[in-house]
Every structure is written in C-alpha cells, then in structure tokens.
Tab-separated table of C-alpha atoms and ligand atoms in Angstrom:
chain	number	residue	atom	x	y	z
A	1	MET	CA	30.000	5.745	24.415
A	2	PRO	CA	26.712	4.823	22.731
A	3	ASN	CA	26.005	1.126	22.551
A	4	LEU	CA	23.759	0.224	19.676
A	5	MET	CA	22.356	-3.278	19.306
A	6	LEU	CA	20.299	-4.593	16.419
A	7	LYS	CA	17.347	-6.543	17.831
A	8	GLY	CA	15.884	-7.669	14.554
A	9	LYS	CA	14.674	-6.685	11.102
A	10	VAL	CA	11.190	-6.408	9.675
A	11	ILE	CA	11.261	-7.132	5.961
A	12	ILE	CA	8.410	-6.083	3.723
A	13	THR	CA	8.307	-7.482	0.204
A	14	GLY	CA	5.808	-7.474	-2.620
A	15	ALA	CA	5.041	-5.923	-5.978
A	16	ILE	CA	4.221	-2.400	-7.073
A	17	GLU	CA	1.614	-2.046	-9.773
A	18	ALA	CA	1.393	1.107	-11.867
A	19	VAL	CA	-2.358	1.768	-11.761
A	20	THR	CA	-1.925	4.796	-14.021
A	21	GLY	CA	1.052	5.680	-16.223
A	22	LEU	CA	4.207	6.229	-14.189
A	23	HIS	CA	6.804	8.915	-14.806
A	24	ILE	CA	9.929	8.891	-12.683
A	25	GLY	CA	12.298	11.248	-14.401
A	26	GLY	CA	15.674	10.194	-15.715
A	27	ALA	CA	18.595	12.185	-17.062
A	28	ALA	CA	17.488	14.634	-19.729
A	29	ALA	CA	17.850	13.096	-23.134
A	30	GLY	CA	18.955	16.420	-24.586
A	31	LEU	CA	22.063	14.896	-26.117
A	32	ASP	CA	20.204	12.085	-27.845
A	33	ILE	CA	19.132	12.950	-31.349
A	34	GLY	CA	15.403	12.418	-31.345
A	35	GLY	CA	15.423	12.133	-27.564
A	36	ILE	CA	12.232	13.122	-25.859
A	37	ASP	CA	11.754	16.069	-23.486
A	38	ASN	CA	11.069	14.201	-20.279
A	39	PRO	CA	12.438	10.660	-20.252
A	40	VAL	CA	11.892	8.117	-17.485
A	41	ILE	CA	14.750	6.661	-15.507
A	42	ARG	CA	16.059	3.388	-16.935
A	43	HIS	CA	18.417	0.704	-15.769
A	44	PRO	CA	21.773	1.500	-17.412
A	45	VAL	CA	22.312	-2.070	-18.628
A	46	THR	CA	18.893	-3.519	-19.429
A	47	ARG	CA	17.354	-0.140	-20.395
A	48	GLU	CA	14.208	-1.213	-18.576
A	49	PRO	CA	12.454	1.414	-16.465
A	50	TYR	CA	12.728	0.959	-12.699
A	51	ILE	CA	11.667	2.653	-9.483
A	52	PRO	CA	14.620	4.059	-7.505
A	53	GLY	CA	14.396	3.292	-3.788
A	54	SER	CA	15.138	6.957	-3.130
A	55	SER	CA	11.989	8.062	-5.011
A	56	LEU	CA	9.822	5.668	-3.055
A	57	ARG	CA	11.423	6.553	0.255
A	58	GLY	CA	11.410	10.307	-0.323
A	59	LYS	CA	7.758	10.330	-1.280
A	60	MET	CA	6.734	8.218	1.711
A	61	ARG	CA	8.641	10.532	4.024
A	62	SER	CA	7.081	13.672	2.619
A	63	LEU	CA	3.587	12.185	2.964
A	64	LEU	CA	4.261	11.121	6.548
A	65	ASP	CA	5.686	14.576	7.374
A	66	LYS	CA	2.473	16.142	6.126
A	67	HIS	CA	0.272	13.576	7.833
A	68	LEU	CA	1.986	14.298	11.146
A	69	GLY	CA	1.905	18.043	10.501
A	70	LEU	CA	5.664	18.451	10.879
A	71	GLU	CA	7.314	21.769	10.251
A	72	ALA	CA	9.203	22.062	6.947
A	73	ASN	CA	12.073	23.785	8.720
A	74	LYS	CA	15.060	22.818	6.642
A	75	LEU	CA	15.859	24.615	3.419
A	76	ILE	CA	17.922	22.365	1.179
A	77	GLN	CA	17.730	24.461	-1.958
A	78	ARG	CA	17.713	28.232	-1.812
A	79	TRP	CA	17.421	29.017	-5.481
A	80	LYS	CA	14.126	28.541	-7.236
A	81	PRO	CA	12.235	26.368	-6.690
A	82	ALA	CA	12.983	26.453	-2.971
A	83	VAL	CA	13.002	22.971	-1.455
A	84	ARG	CA	12.075	22.674	2.209
A	85	LEU	CA	11.706	19.589	4.307
A	86	HIS	CA	11.369	18.556	7.899
A	87	GLU	CA	14.279	17.541	10.110
A	88	CYS	CA	14.244	17.893	13.900
A	89	ASP	CA	17.033	20.128	15.179
A	90	ASP	CA	16.271	19.570	18.848
A	91	GLU	CA	17.185	16.265	20.494
A	92	GLU	CA	14.114	16.093	22.728
A	93	LYS	CA	11.813	16.653	19.750
A	94	TYR	CA	13.760	14.131	17.694
A	95	LEU	CA	13.209	11.472	20.360
A	96	GLN	CA	9.447	11.826	19.888
A	97	CYS	CA	9.463	12.246	16.101
A	98	PRO	CA	8.565	9.097	14.128
A	99	ALA	CA	9.462	10.676	10.761
A	100	CYS	CA	13.024	11.615	11.793
A	101	GLN	CA	13.532	8.297	13.572
A	102	ILE	CA	12.261	6.129	10.732
A	103	PHE	CA	13.809	8.053	7.856
A	104	GLY	CA	16.802	9.551	9.638
A	105	VAL	CA	18.416	12.940	10.016
A	106	THR	CA	21.661	14.140	8.483
A	107	PRO	CA	24.419	13.839	11.124
A	108	GLY	CA	26.358	17.086	10.706
A	109	ASP	CA	27.980	19.256	13.359
A	110	GLN	CA	24.628	20.374	14.648
A	111	ARG	CA	23.953	16.923	16.112
A	112	ARG	CA	27.461	16.165	17.368
A	113	ASP	CA	26.489	16.280	21.026
A	114	TRP	CA	23.267	14.350	20.688
A	115	ASN	CA	23.838	11.087	22.516
A	116	ARG	CA	20.508	9.445	21.786
A	117	LEU	CA	20.792	9.579	18.010
A	118	LYS	CA	19.916	6.331	16.244
A	119	PRO	CA	20.557	5.443	12.620
A	120	SER	CA	17.552	5.665	10.306
A	121	ARG	CA	15.436	2.531	10.636
A	122	LEU	CA	14.389	2.202	7.040
A	123	ILE	CA	16.125	0.890	3.950
A	124	VAL	CA	14.209	1.009	0.664
A	125	ARG	CA	15.694	-0.876	-2.280
A	126	ASP	CA	15.385	-0.081	-5.971
A	127	VAL	CA	12.530	-1.939	-7.640
A	128	LEU	CA	13.059	-3.408	-11.088
A	129	LEU	CA	10.432	-4.264	-13.642
A	130	SER	CA	9.128	-7.730	-12.728
A	131	GLN	CA	10.909	-10.458	-14.668
A	132	THR	CA	8.201	-13.037	-14.008
A	133	HIS	CA	4.918	-11.164	-14.170
A	134	GLU	CA	2.627	-11.557	-17.148
A	135	ALA	CA	2.417	-7.745	-17.414
A	136	THR	CA	6.102	-7.531	-18.377
A	137	ARG	CA	5.681	-10.107	-21.127
A	138	ARG	CA	2.763	-8.119	-22.518
A	139	LEU	CA	4.799	-4.940	-22.310
A	140	ARG	CA	7.691	-6.598	-24.144
A	141	GLU	CA	5.397	-7.695	-26.941
A	142	ALA	CA	3.412	-4.473	-27.188
A	143	LYS	CA	4.463	-2.010	-29.841
A	144	THR	CA	4.941	0.917	-27.490
A	145	ASP	CA	6.488	4.207	-28.591
A	146	LEU	CA	9.785	3.417	-26.884
A	147	PRO	CA	10.841	0.124	-25.293
A	148	PHE	CA	8.474	-0.479	-22.324
A	149	THR	CA	7.078	3.051	-22.380
A	150	GLU	CA	4.561	5.335	-24.001
A	151	VAL	CA	5.164	8.926	-25.030
A	152	LYS	CA	2.315	11.079	-23.850
A	153	TRP	CA	1.640	14.368	-25.533
A	154	GLU	CA	0.106	17.184	-23.590
A	155	ALA	CA	-0.588	20.750	-24.599
A	156	ALA	CA	-0.772	24.088	-22.873
A	157	ILE	CA	-3.646	25.980	-24.474
A	158	ASP	CA	-3.736	29.751	-24.939
A	159	ARG	CA	-6.913	30.941	-23.251
A	160	ILE	CA	-7.818	33.415	-26.018
A	161	THR	CA	-6.594	32.027	-29.310
A	162	ALA	CA	-6.568	28.326	-28.316
A	163	ALA	CA	-3.044	28.055	-29.735
A	164	ALA	CA	-1.390	24.992	-28.242
A	165	VAL	CA	2.150	24.492	-27.048
A	166	PRO	CA	2.754	20.756	-27.158
A	167	ARG	CA	5.059	18.937	-24.786
A	168	GLN	CA	5.809	15.280	-24.414
A	169	ASN	CA	6.590	13.069	-21.516
A	170	GLU	CA	7.525	9.455	-21.307
A	171	ARG	CA	5.588	7.114	-19.039
A	172	VAL	CA	5.592	3.469	-18.105
A	173	PRO	CA	2.076	2.376	-19.158
A	174	ALA	CA	-0.631	1.582	-16.621
A	175	GLY	CA	-0.615	-2.071	-15.646
A	176	ALA	CA	3.168	-2.459	-15.480
A	177	VAL	CA	4.362	-4.388	-12.444
A	178	PHE	CA	7.624	-3.742	-10.599
A	179	SER	CA	8.764	-6.557	-8.391
A	180	PRO	CA	10.066	-7.557	-5.947
A	181	PHE	CA	10.186	-4.434	-3.863
A	182	GLU	CA	11.906	-4.727	-0.516
A	183	MET	CA	11.894	-2.460	2.497
A	184	VAL	CA	13.900	-3.281	5.605
A	185	TYR	CA	12.990	-1.780	8.970
A	186	ASN	CA	15.640	-2.180	11.672
A	187	LEU	CA	14.868	-2.428	15.378
A	188	PHE	CA	17.705	-0.830	17.339
A	189	ASP	CA	18.252	-0.843	21.079
A	190	LEU	CA	20.367	2.128	22.145
A	191	ASN	CA	22.144	1.812	25.517
A	192	GLY	CA	19.628	-0.741	26.759
A	193	THR	CA	16.674	1.637	26.482
A	194	GLY	CA	14.617	-0.933	24.589
A	195	ILE	CA	12.821	-0.916	21.278
A	196	ASP	CA	9.292	0.047	22.295
A	197	ASN	CA	9.219	3.127	20.081
A	198	ASP	CA	10.842	1.274	17.179
A	199	ILE	CA	8.073	-1.314	17.356
A	200	ARG	CA	5.325	1.266	17.812
A	201	TRP	CA	6.532	3.396	14.900
A	202	LEU	CA	6.488	0.491	12.482
A	203	THR	CA	2.788	1.261	11.944
A	204	HIS	CA	3.798	4.664	10.526
A	205	LEU	CA	5.635	2.898	7.745
A	206	PHE	CA	2.479	1.105	6.629
A	207	LYS	CA	0.570	4.359	6.986
A	208	ALA	CA	3.072	6.037	4.650
A	209	MET	CA	2.558	3.211	2.127
A	210	GLU	CA	-1.195	3.664	2.322
A	211	LEU	CA	-0.902	7.442	1.939
A	212	LEU	CA	1.263	6.859	-1.126
A	213	GLU	CA	-1.391	4.673	-2.752
A	214	ASP	CA	-3.781	7.626	-2.444
A	215	ASP	CA	-1.193	10.099	-3.704
A	216	TYR	CA	1.254	9.625	-6.559
A	217	LEU	CA	4.787	8.525	-7.269
A	218	GLY	CA	7.021	10.412	-9.686
A	219	GLY	CA	5.936	13.340	-11.807
A	220	TYR	CA	2.706	14.677	-13.306
A	221	GLY	CA	0.636	13.286	-10.446
A	222	SER	CA	-1.916	16.054	-10.481
A	223	ARG	CA	-2.408	15.353	-14.189
A	224	GLY	CA	-3.167	11.678	-13.838
A	225	ALA	CA	0.148	9.867	-13.593
A	226	GLY	CA	1.754	8.015	-10.724
A	227	LYS	CA	-1.029	6.120	-8.981
A	228	ILE	CA	0.444	2.903	-7.652
A	229	ALA	CA	-0.768	-0.047	-5.607
A	230	PHE	CA	1.199	-2.378	-3.356
A	231	ARG	CA	0.422	-6.016	-4.102
A	232	GLU	CA	1.368	-9.566	-3.013
A	233	LEU	CA	2.623	-8.309	0.310
A	234	LYS	CA	4.593	-10.375	2.756
A	235	VAL	CA	5.969	-9.073	6.040
A	236	LEU	CA	8.647	-11.087	7.846
A	237	PHE	CA	10.459	-10.635	11.123
A	238	LYS	CA	14.038	-11.840	11.460
A	239	SER	CA	15.191	-11.798	15.066
A	240	ARG	CA	18.730	-12.043	16.432
A	241	ALA	CA	18.075	-15.751	16.951
A	242	TYR	CA	17.373	-16.111	13.240
A	243	TYR	CA	20.675	-14.452	12.279
A	244	GLU	CA	22.532	-16.540	14.820
A	245	GLY	CA	21.132	-19.697	13.275
A	246	GLU	CA	19.112	-20.720	16.323
A	247	ILE	CA	15.891	-20.708	14.321
A	248	SER	CA	15.752	-21.563	10.655
A	249	GLU	CA	12.742	-19.613	9.434
A	250	PRO	CA	11.789	-15.953	9.830
A	251	VAL	CA	8.455	-15.258	11.532
A	252	VAL	CA	5.651	-14.309	9.138
A	253	LEU	CA	4.013	-11.185	10.561
A	254	GLY	CA	1.458	-10.844	7.803
A	255	GLU	CA	0.570	-11.679	4.210
A	256	GLY	CA	-2.006	-10.401	1.766
A	257	ASN	CA	-2.647	-9.011	-1.672
A	258	THR	CA	-3.313	-5.457	-0.437
A	259	LEU	CA	-2.219	-3.319	2.497
A	260	ARG	CA	-5.668	-3.655	4.028
A	261	ASP	CA	-5.262	-7.444	4.160
A	262	LEU	CA	-2.326	-7.096	6.548
A	263	ASN	CA	-3.170	-7.032	10.205
A	264	VAL	CA	-0.645	-4.311	11.009
A	265	SER	CA	-1.944	-3.635	14.515
A	266	GLN	CA	-0.934	-7.193	15.506
A	267	PHE	CA	2.671	-6.906	14.298
A	268	GLY	CA	4.029	-5.340	17.495
A	269	GLU	CA	2.767	-8.166	19.674
A	270	LYS	CA	4.106	-10.814	17.280
A	271	ILE	CA	7.529	-9.153	17.257
A	272	ARG	CA	7.641	-9.037	21.064
A	273	GLN	CA	6.749	-12.729	21.276
A	274	ASN	CA	9.536	-13.624	18.893
A	275	LEU	CA	12.364	-11.374	20.046
A	276	GLY	CA	13.924	-14.369	21.738
A	277	ASP	CA	15.319	-12.555	24.768
B	301	ZN	ZN1	11.413	15.284	13.190
C-alpha cells in the first residue's frame, strides 16, 4: 500500500496587477436585457470581478507544457474547437515529468496500477479584487461603463468596403489589483523515496509565473488584453515541525516586489535546512 507523507508546504502570496485590461469570461449575459456580449466573471455576491484559481492554474500549466515541449496527447474535446492537452500516460515518463507532477493527472482506470502516483502538488486559490489597495478605491469612484469594468468596442472591418461589424467585450481596466493571491505547493514523500524532485521542481512553478507575465491571462490576449504582473511577493515554507507546533513561525524563503527579486535558486537549500528531520 502506498504511504504518502506530507513533508511541508511552500506558500506563495502576493498581488496580481492587471497591466492591460483583463477579460476572464463569465456566464453569457444573454438573458440580461441590455447585457453585453462577452461579460467578465464576477463574484456572485459582491458582483466584483475576480480571477478564478482555475484560470490562473490552467494558463500556467499550458505555458509550462509548451516550455518543456510536452506532447499535447490528450483530446478532451472532440467537437470544434478541438481541445488537446498534455498528460503522461506512461508511469516511467510521469515520474520524470514536472508538469504532470506539479499540476496532476486525472486518476482514471488507465492509472489504476501505477504505484508511484502522487497527488498534484499545486493548489491555486481564487483571487479577489484587493479590498485594501488604492487601485480598488479609484475603480470604485471611477465612472466606468459597468461597475469596476469598461466595455471595449472592437470592429471587424470588411477588406473591400470597410463596413464594420462591431462587437463588445467587458474588461477590468488596466491598473486594477487583485489580492491576495495564494498558491500552495505541497512536498510529498511517497514510500520513503524522498522529496528531491518535489524540491527541484518548485523552480518550474516560478518559471510558469514568469512565462505568464510575458503571455496573457484570460481572453483577447493577442489583441492587447490580459498582461499581468505578480507583485508584493512573499514565499514561506511551513514544515511538519511548524504544523506540529514545534516552531511558531514559518520560514521566509524569499520576498520582493517582482519575481526577479526572489532568489528562487536558493529556495531548495533553505527548505532542506528547515525540514526538521
Ligand atoms: Zn507529463
């Protein structure tokens, strides 16, 4: 029987700034009279826009898959548009695959006899609009088209007659700040085989964050939307000793206002020194 032991958690927190307008699609507003074509997702109670953890996580995974050159071997939607992603279907490959180990694979029958399968390491929480940042106050006071958002009109232009077909999409304006974001990276020891790979692969998570800053989150990225920046970063390590109350404070692995300020290459060593076993 597999024996899985949690050796500690790396917790990354900070803020996400929308450097350009941000569109993460919500449910179509087709039933709302006067609803717009492409609304953003909003919190059901506060009606404030937010960033779903799944959007953040999915985008980071797809960027890491591409960075590592992984095969998009799994078809999850057959009808148009076809959606393909990467998921190792061979246990030996899986053991060497940072993307599948960090972000997980679906269990399913196919993997029933794998005995070195670990749970996904990464948890990404939803990120709400900051309740303390100056940017939110300005957004509240601004007379935007809809609460907290702008409606951006675009047009497809006929190449001969220049006739335009207008379309609209809703965006959170540039400058908005979502905070706090939180990502949790678990270090798991399976059957006493250690956590060397878990520690080593932590750097891939920061790489995925950096790739995301140079890509886009949400929709309309190739047309200007979705550039984000991670800010006010703090990376903590909580060991078993911390959860057992033997030490009162988590270990600070790194702090800084941008990803580049973090000394990610040092994190592994700091974790090893503070594992407490
Ligand atoms: Zn894989």
